Short mmCIF file of C-alpha atoms in Angstrom, two decimals:
data_model
loop_
_atom_site.label_atom_id
_atom_site.label_comp_id
_atom_site.label_asym_id
_atom_site.label_seq_id
_atom_site.Cartn_x
_atom_site.Cartn_y
_atom_site.Cartn_z
CA VAL X 29 0.00 0.00 0.00
CA SER X 30 2.83 2.41 0.82
CA ALA X 31 4.44 1.81 -2.57
CA SER X 32 1.20 2.59 -4.38
CA ASP X 33 0.75 5.76 -2.26
CA LEU X 34 4.22 6.91 -3.24
CA LYS X 35 3.41 6.21 -6.87
CA LEU X 36 0.24 8.29 -6.63
CA GLU X 37 2.19 11.17 -5.02
CA ASP X 38 4.77 11.05 -7.81
CA SER X 39 2.05 10.89 -10.46
CA GLY X 40 0.56 14.19 -9.20
CA GLN X 41 3.84 15.94 -10.16
CA LYS X 42 4.42 14.15 -13.48
CA SER X 43 3.12 14.83 -16.98
CA PRO X 44 -0.28 13.67 -18.36
CA SER X 45 1.46 10.65 -19.96
CA VAL X 46 2.33 9.36 -16.48
CA ASP X 47 -1.32 9.82 -15.46
CA SER X 48 -2.40 7.61 -18.32
CA SER X 49 0.15 4.92 -17.30
CA ASP X 50 -1.17 5.05 -13.71
CA GLY X 51 -4.68 4.62 -15.05
CA MET X 52 -3.61 1.54 -16.99
CA MET X 53 -1.91 0.16 -13.87
CA LYS X 54 -5.10 0.65 -11.86
CA LYS X 55 -7.08 -1.13 -14.54
CA THR X 56 -4.73 -4.13 -14.41
CA GLU X 57 -4.90 -4.22 -10.60
CA GLY X 58 -8.68 -4.12 -10.64
CA GLN X 59 -8.81 -6.87 -13.28
CA ILE X 60 -6.51 -9.12 -11.25
CA ILE X 61 -8.56 -8.61 -8.08
CA THR X 62 -11.84 -9.35 -9.84
CA ASP X 63 -10.38 -12.49 -11.44
CA THR X 64 -9.17 -13.73 -8.04
CA VAL X 65 -12.59 -13.06 -6.50
CA GLN X 66 -14.28 -14.98 -9.31
CA GLU X 67 -11.98 -17.99 -8.91
CA VAL X 68 -12.56 -18.12 -5.16
CA SER X 69 -16.33 -17.83 -5.59
CA VAL X 70 -16.35 -20.56 -8.26
CA ASN X 71 -14.39 -22.90 -6.02
CA GLU X 72 -16.83 -22.21 -3.20
CA GLN X 73 -19.76 -22.93 -5.50
CA SER X 74 -18.28 -26.26 -6.64
CA GLU X 75 -17.62 -27.38 -3.07
CA HIS X 76 -20.55 -26.00 -1.18
CA GLY X 77 -20.27 -28.77 1.40
CA GLU X 78 -16.69 -27.87 2.30
CA ALA X 79 -17.25 -24.08 2.19
CA LYS X 80 -17.80 -23.77 5.97
CA ASN X 81 -14.49 -25.50 6.80
CA ILE X 82 -12.31 -23.62 4.34
CA SER X 83 -14.06 -20.21 4.25
CA LYS X 84 -11.43 -18.55 6.48
CA ASN X 85 -8.44 -19.59 4.35
CA PRO X 86 -9.70 -18.06 1.04
CA VAL X 87 -10.47 -14.78 2.78
CA LYS X 88 -6.98 -14.60 4.24
CA GLU X 89 -5.45 -15.54 0.93
CA LEU X 90 -7.60 -12.94 -0.84
CA SER X 91 -6.47 -10.15 1.50
CA GLU X 92 -2.84 -11.23 1.12
CA THR X 93 -3.11 -11.28 -2.67
CA LYS X 94 -4.64 -7.78 -2.64
CA GLU X 95 -1.73 -6.44 -0.63
CA ARG X 96 0.77 -8.15 -2.91
CA VAL X 97 -0.97 -6.77 -6.01
CA LEU X 98 -0.92 -3.24 -4.64
CA GLN X 99 2.78 -3.54 -3.72
CA ASN X 100 4.01 -5.27 -6.90
CA PRO X 101 1.56 -5.59 -9.82
CA LYS X 102 4.03 -7.55 -12.00
CA ALA X 103 4.59 -10.26 -9.41
CA SER X 104 0.84 -10.57 -8.77
CA LEU X 105 0.35 -12.74 -11.83
CA SER X 106 2.51 -15.56 -10.42
CA ASP X 107 0.82 -15.25 -6.98
CA ARG X 108 -2.57 -15.33 -8.68
CA SER X 109 -1.72 -18.52 -10.51
CA ALA X 110 -0.33 -20.09 -7.30
CA THR X 111 -3.43 -19.12 -5.33
CA SER X 112 -5.72 -20.52 -7.99
CA VAL X 113 -3.71 -23.80 -8.08
CA HIS X 114 -3.79 -24.05 -4.28
CA LEU X 115 -7.55 -23.51 -4.22
CA LYS X 116 -8.14 -25.94 -7.07
CA LYS X 117 -6.16 -28.67 -5.23
CA LYS X 118 -8.57 -28.44 -2.31
CA GLY X 119 -11.67 -28.82 -4.48
CA LYS X 120 -12.72 -30.16 -7.82
CA ALA X 121 -11.57 -28.49 -11.06
CA VAL X 122 -14.14 -25.99 -12.32
CA PRO X 123 -13.64 -23.73 -15.40
CA SER X 124 -12.90 -20.10 -14.57
CA THR X 125 -15.20 -18.84 -17.31
CA SER X 126 -18.33 -20.31 -15.73
CA PRO X 127 -20.98 -17.79 -14.52
CA VAL X 128 -20.67 -16.72 -10.87
CA SER X 129 -23.70 -16.50 -8.64
CA SER X 130 -24.39 -13.10 -7.10
CA ARG X 131 -25.24 -14.73 -3.76
CA TYR X 132 -21.70 -16.05 -3.25
CA LEU X 133 -20.20 -12.75 -4.34
CA GLU X 134 -22.26 -10.93 -1.72
CA SER X 135 -21.20 -13.40 0.99
CA LEU X 136 -17.57 -13.00 -0.03
CA LYS X 137 -17.91 -9.23 0.12
CA MET X 138 -19.39 -9.41 3.60
CA LEU X 139 -16.48 -11.56 4.83
CA GLU X 140 -13.99 -9.18 3.28
CA ASP X 141 -15.67 -6.19 4.97
CA LYS X 142 -15.46 -7.96 8.35
CA CYS X 143 -11.76 -8.67 7.88
CA MET X 144 -11.12 -5.04 6.90
CA GLN X 145 -12.87 -3.83 10.05
CA LYS X 146 -10.69 -6.10 12.20
CA LYS X 147 -7.48 -4.58 10.84
CA SER X 148 -5.25 -2.22 12.81
CA PRO X 149 -5.77 1.58 13.00
CA GLU X 150 -2.42 2.07 11.22
CA PHE X 151 -3.95 0.49 8.15
CA ASN X 152 -6.86 2.93 8.39
CA LYS X 153 -4.43 5.84 8.67
CA MET X 154 -2.58 4.64 5.58
CA GLU X 155 -5.86 4.29 3.72
CA ASN X 156 -6.88 7.82 4.73
CA LEU X 157 -3.50 9.15 3.64
CA ARG X 158 -3.79 7.30 0.36
CA ALA X 159 -7.30 8.71 -0.19
CA ALA X 160 -6.09 12.26 0.58
CA VAL X 161 -3.16 11.90 -1.82
CA PHE X 162 -5.47 10.50 -4.50
CA GLN X 163 -7.95 13.34 -3.96
CA ASN X 164 -5.15 15.89 -4.24
CA TRP X 165 -3.90 14.22 -7.42
CA LEU X 166 -7.44 14.14 -8.82
CA GLU X 167 -7.93 17.86 -8.13
CA LYS X 168 -4.61 18.67 -9.79
CA LYS X 169 -5.58 16.53 -12.74
CA LYS X 170 -8.92 18.33 -13.07
CA LEU X 171 -7.18 21.71 -12.91
CA LEU X 172 -4.70 20.57 -15.53
CA GLN X 173 -7.50 19.35 -17.77
CA LEU X 174 -9.32 22.66 -17.35
CA GLU X 175 -6.13 24.53 -18.26
CA LEU X 176 -5.65 22.32 -21.30
CA LYS X 177 -9.25 22.85 -22.40
CA ARG X 178 -8.95 26.61 -21.89
CA SER X 179 -5.70 26.74 -23.86
CA GLU X 180 -7.22 24.62 -26.63
CA LYS X 181 -10.26 26.89 -26.71
CA GLU X 182 -8.02 29.98 -26.92
CA LYS X 183 -6.00 28.38 -29.71
CA ALA X 184 -9.20 27.49 -31.58
CA GLU X 185 -10.49 31.06 -31.12
CA ILE X 186 -7.22 32.52 -32.39
CA LEU X 187 -7.24 30.14 -35.34
CA ARG X 188 -10.84 31.03 -36.12
CA SER X 189 -10.14 34.77 -35.99
CA ASN X 190 -7.08 34.33 -38.20
CA THR X 191 -9.07 32.33 -40.75
CA GLU X 192 -11.82 34.96 -40.73
CA LYS X 193 -9.26 37.70 -41.31
CA GLN X 194 -7.68 35.75 -44.16
CA GLU X 195 -11.08 35.13 -45.73
CA ALA X 196 -11.98 38.82 -45.40
CA LEU X 197 -8.70 39.78 -47.10
CA LYS X 198 -9.35 37.27 -49.87
CA ARG X 199 -12.85 38.65 -50.38
CA GLU X 200 -11.55 42.22 -50.56
CA GLU X 201 -8.87 41.19 -53.06
CA SER X 202 -11.39 39.31 -55.19
CA LEU X 203 -13.78 42.30 -55.13
CA ALA X 204 -10.99 44.66 -56.16
CA CYS X 205 -9.99 42.33 -59.00
CA TYR X 206 -13.61 42.07 -60.11
CA GLU X 207 -14.07 45.85 -60.14
CA ALA X 208 -10.90 46.33 -62.19
CA TRP X 209 -11.98 43.62 -64.65
CA LYS X 210 -15.46 45.19 -64.89
CA LYS X 211 -14.06 48.64 -65.73
CA LYS X 212 -11.78 47.15 -68.35
CA LYS X 213 -14.67 45.27 -69.95
CA GLU X 214 -16.84 48.42 -69.98
CA LYS X 215 -14.14 50.35 -71.85
CA GLU X 216 -13.75 47.53 -74.36
CA ALA X 217 -17.53 47.37 -74.84
CA LYS X 218 -17.71 51.14 -75.53
CA LYS X 219 -14.97 50.87 -78.16
CA LEU X 220 -16.71 47.96 -79.83
CA ASN X 221 -20.04 49.83 -79.92
CA GLU X 222 -18.46 52.88 -81.57
CA LYS X 223 -16.74 50.69 -84.13
CA LYS X 224 -20.00 48.87 -84.93
CA LYS X 225 -21.85 52.17 -85.38
CA LEU X 226 -19.25 53.40 -87.89
CA GLU X 227 -19.43 50.14 -89.81
CA GLU X 228 -23.23 50.30 -89.88
CA LEU X 229 -23.16 53.86 -91.23
CA GLU X 230 -20.78 52.84 -94.01
CA GLU X 231 -22.93 49.85 -94.85
CA ASN X 232 -26.18 51.87 -94.80
CA LYS X 233 -25.03 54.52 -97.31
CA PRO X 234 -25.57 52.38 -100.45
CA ALA X 235 -28.71 50.95 -98.90
CA GLU X 236 -30.16 54.44 -98.44
CA GLN X 237 -29.33 55.34 -102.03
CA ASN X 238 -31.05 52.21 -103.27
CA LYS X 239 -34.02 53.02 -101.08
CA GLU X 240 -34.39 56.48 -102.64
CA LYS X 241 -34.26 54.98 -106.13
CA ALA X 242 -36.88 52.43 -105.18
CA GLU X 243 -39.17 55.13 -103.79
CA ALA X 244 -38.88 57.15 -107.01
CA ALA X 245 -39.70 54.09 -109.09
CA GLN X 246 -42.71 53.34 -106.90
CA ALA X 247 -43.96 56.93 -107.38
CA VAL X 248 -43.78 56.54 -111.18
CA ILE X 249 -45.59 53.24 -111.01
CA LEU X 250 -48.33 54.73 -108.85
CA TYR X 251 -48.84 57.59 -111.34
CA MET X 252 -49.17 55.13 -114.17
CA MET X 253 -51.57 53.03 -112.19
CA ILE X 254 -53.74 56.04 -111.35
CA SER X 255 -53.90 57.10 -115.00
CA CYS X 256 -54.79 53.60 -116.04
CA SER X 257 -57.27 53.21 -113.26
CA SER X 258 -59.49 55.99 -114.67
CA LEU X 259 -59.83 54.06 -117.92
CA SER X 260 -60.39 50.86 -116.09
CA LEU X 261 -63.13 52.50 -114.03
CA CYS X 262 -65.03 53.48 -117.17
CA ARG X 263 -64.64 50.02 -118.54
CA ASN X 264 -65.78 48.53 -115.27
CA LYS X 265 -68.89 50.70 -115.21
CA LYS X 266 -69.87 49.64 -118.74
CA LYS X 267 -69.18 46.07 -117.85
CA GLU X 268 -71.35 46.29 -114.75
CA GLU X 269 -74.24 47.81 -116.75
CA TYR X 270 -73.99 45.05 -119.35
CA ILE X 271 -73.95 42.42 -116.59
CA LYS X 272 -77.03 43.97 -114.98
CA LYS X 273 -78.89 43.92 -118.31
CA LYS X 274 -77.98 40.31 -118.84
CA LYS X 275 -79.21 39.44 -115.37
CA VAL X 276 -82.56 41.18 -116.03
CA GLN X 277 -82.94 39.34 -119.34
CA LYS X 278 -82.16 36.01 -117.71
CA PHE X 279 -84.67 36.71 -114.96
CA LEU X 280 -87.43 37.60 -117.49
CA GLU X 281 -86.70 34.53 -119.58
CA LYS X 282 -86.82 32.37 -116.48
CA ARG X 283 -90.12 33.94 -115.45
CA LYS X 284 -91.54 33.32 -118.93
CA ARG X 285 -90.47 29.70 -118.85
CA GLU X 286 -92.07 29.26 -115.45
CA MET X 287 -95.38 30.76 -116.73
CA GLN X 288 -95.38 28.50 -119.79
CA GLN X 289 -94.63 25.51 -117.61
CA ALA X 290 -97.50 26.41 -115.28
CA LYS X 291 -99.91 26.72 -118.23
CA ALA X 292 -98.80 23.37 -119.62
CA GLU X 293 -99.31 21.77 -116.22
CA GLU X 294 -102.83 23.26 -116.00
CA LYS X 295 -103.68 21.91 -119.48
CA SER X 296 -102.40 18.47 -118.59
CA GLU X 297 -104.42 18.49 -115.38
CA LYS X 298 -107.61 19.47 -117.26
CA ALA X 299 -107.00 16.77 -119.85
CA LEU X 300 -106.54 14.21 -117.09
CA GLU X 301 -109.77 15.30 -115.43
CA GLU X 302 -111.71 15.05 -118.73
CA TYR X 303 -110.21 11.66 -119.43
CA GLU X 304 -111.17 10.42 -115.97
CA LYS X 305 -114.74 11.69 -116.46
CA TRP X 306 -115.00 10.02 -119.87
CA LEU X 307 -113.67 6.80 -118.42
CA GLU X 308 -116.22 6.88 -115.64
CA ASN X 309 -119.03 7.50 -118.14
CA LYS X 310 -117.80 4.65 -120.27
CA VAL X 311 -117.78 2.27 -117.31
CA ARG X 312 -121.27 3.32 -116.36
CA ARG X 313 -122.53 2.92 -119.94
CA GLU X 314 -121.07 -0.57 -120.16
CA GLN X 315 -122.69 -1.50 -116.89
CA LEU X 316 -126.05 -0.19 -118.11
CA GLU X 317 -125.76 -2.13 -121.33
CA LYS X 318 -125.03 -5.28 -119.40
CA THR X 319 -128.01 -4.76 -117.16
CA GLN X 320 -130.25 -4.07 -120.17
CA LYS X 321 -129.11 -7.25 -121.88
CA LYS X 322 -129.88 -9.20 -118.74
CA MET X 323 -133.31 -7.64 -118.53
CA GLN X 324 -133.99 -8.43 -122.20
CA ALA X 325 -132.98 -12.01 -121.62
CA VAL X 326 -135.42 -12.16 -118.75
CA HIS X 327 -138.20 -10.31 -120.57
CA GLY X 328 -137.77 -11.74 -124.07
CA ASN X 329 -141.32 -10.95 -125.31
CA GLU X 330 -141.07 -7.28 -124.58
CA GLU X 331 -140.07 -4.87 -127.27
CA SER X 332 -136.51 -3.68 -127.43
CA PRO X 333 -136.00 -0.02 -126.61
CA PRO X 334 -135.36 2.40 -129.42
CA TRP X 335 -131.83 3.27 -130.42
CA ARG X 336 -130.21 6.11 -128.58
CA PRO X 337 -126.90 7.80 -129.11
CA PRO X 338 -124.04 6.66 -126.91
CA GLY X 339 -123.61 10.04 -125.29
CA LYS X 340 -127.02 10.01 -123.64
CA VAL X 341 -128.18 7.74 -120.88
CA THR X 342 -131.92 7.06 -120.42
CA TYR X 343 -133.58 4.98 -117.82
CA SER X 344 -136.56 2.81 -118.74
CA GLY X 345 -139.66 2.74 -116.67
CA ASN X 346 -139.30 -0.97 -115.89
CA TYR X 347 -137.24 -0.29 -112.80
#
C-alpha cells in the first residue's frame, strides 16, 4: 500500500502521460482482483459442502493477494496462478469462465468487509492518507484538464479569428480584382459599340441610295396606275351595266319559262280530269248495257228499246 501511495504522489507531479500509465496500472490491478474473487467464488460454488471449513483460508489468501498486487503488480500474476492452483487442489476443477452466482459474491464481500474492520488503526491511517493523496492528485488533474481545455479553446479562437481575417482579405482582393476587370470590360464594350456604329453607317449609305431609287420608281408606277385606273373604271362601269342587263334578261326569260310551264301543267291536269270523267261514263254505260241485256234475256217478249246515241243515258220505266 505504501508503494502505491508513493506512486500516486509522484504521479501528481508528473506529466499527463504518467497519469495515463497510472490509469492503466489501476485497470490491471482491478482486473486481477476481480479475477481472483471470481476464482474463489467458483471454487466455493463447486464445493458448497466444504465451504464452511475452508471459508477462512480463502479470505486470508484474498487479502494477502490484494496487498501483494498493490505492492508489486508484476509479481501478482505468479501469486494469482499459485493461489488458484492451491484452491483448485482443495476442491474439484471448475472452469474459470463459468458464470458466478451473485449470492456467493455478496457473501464474499461481507467476509472481506469484516476482515477489513478487524485490521489495525495504522492500516486505516494509511488508507486515509492514500485517499487524501489520491484526492489531491485528482484535483490537480482536473485543474490541468481545465487549463488544457482553456488553452485549446483559446487556440481554436485565435485560429478562427485568423481564418476569418484571411477570408476577409481574400474577399476584398477578389472584389478589387472584379471591379478592375469590370471597368476594363466596360471600356472595351464602348470601343466595340463605336466601331459597330461606324461600320453600320458605311454599310447603310448604299442601302439608303437604293431606297431612294426604289421610292422614285414606286412613285412613277403609282402615277401610271392612277392614269390607267381611270380608264379601267369606265370600262368597269360599262361592264357592270352590261352584266345587270344580262341578269334582267335572264330573270325575265326564267319567269316566262315558269309561266309557260305552269300553263302546260294546267292543261295536262284538265285533260286528265276530262279523261277520268269520260272513263267513268264509259264504265257506267257498259254497266247499263249489261243490265239491259240481262233484262232483255229475262223479258224476251217485250219490245226492245229504241236506239239512242251513246252520249245520252236514259232509264226505262221498268225499274
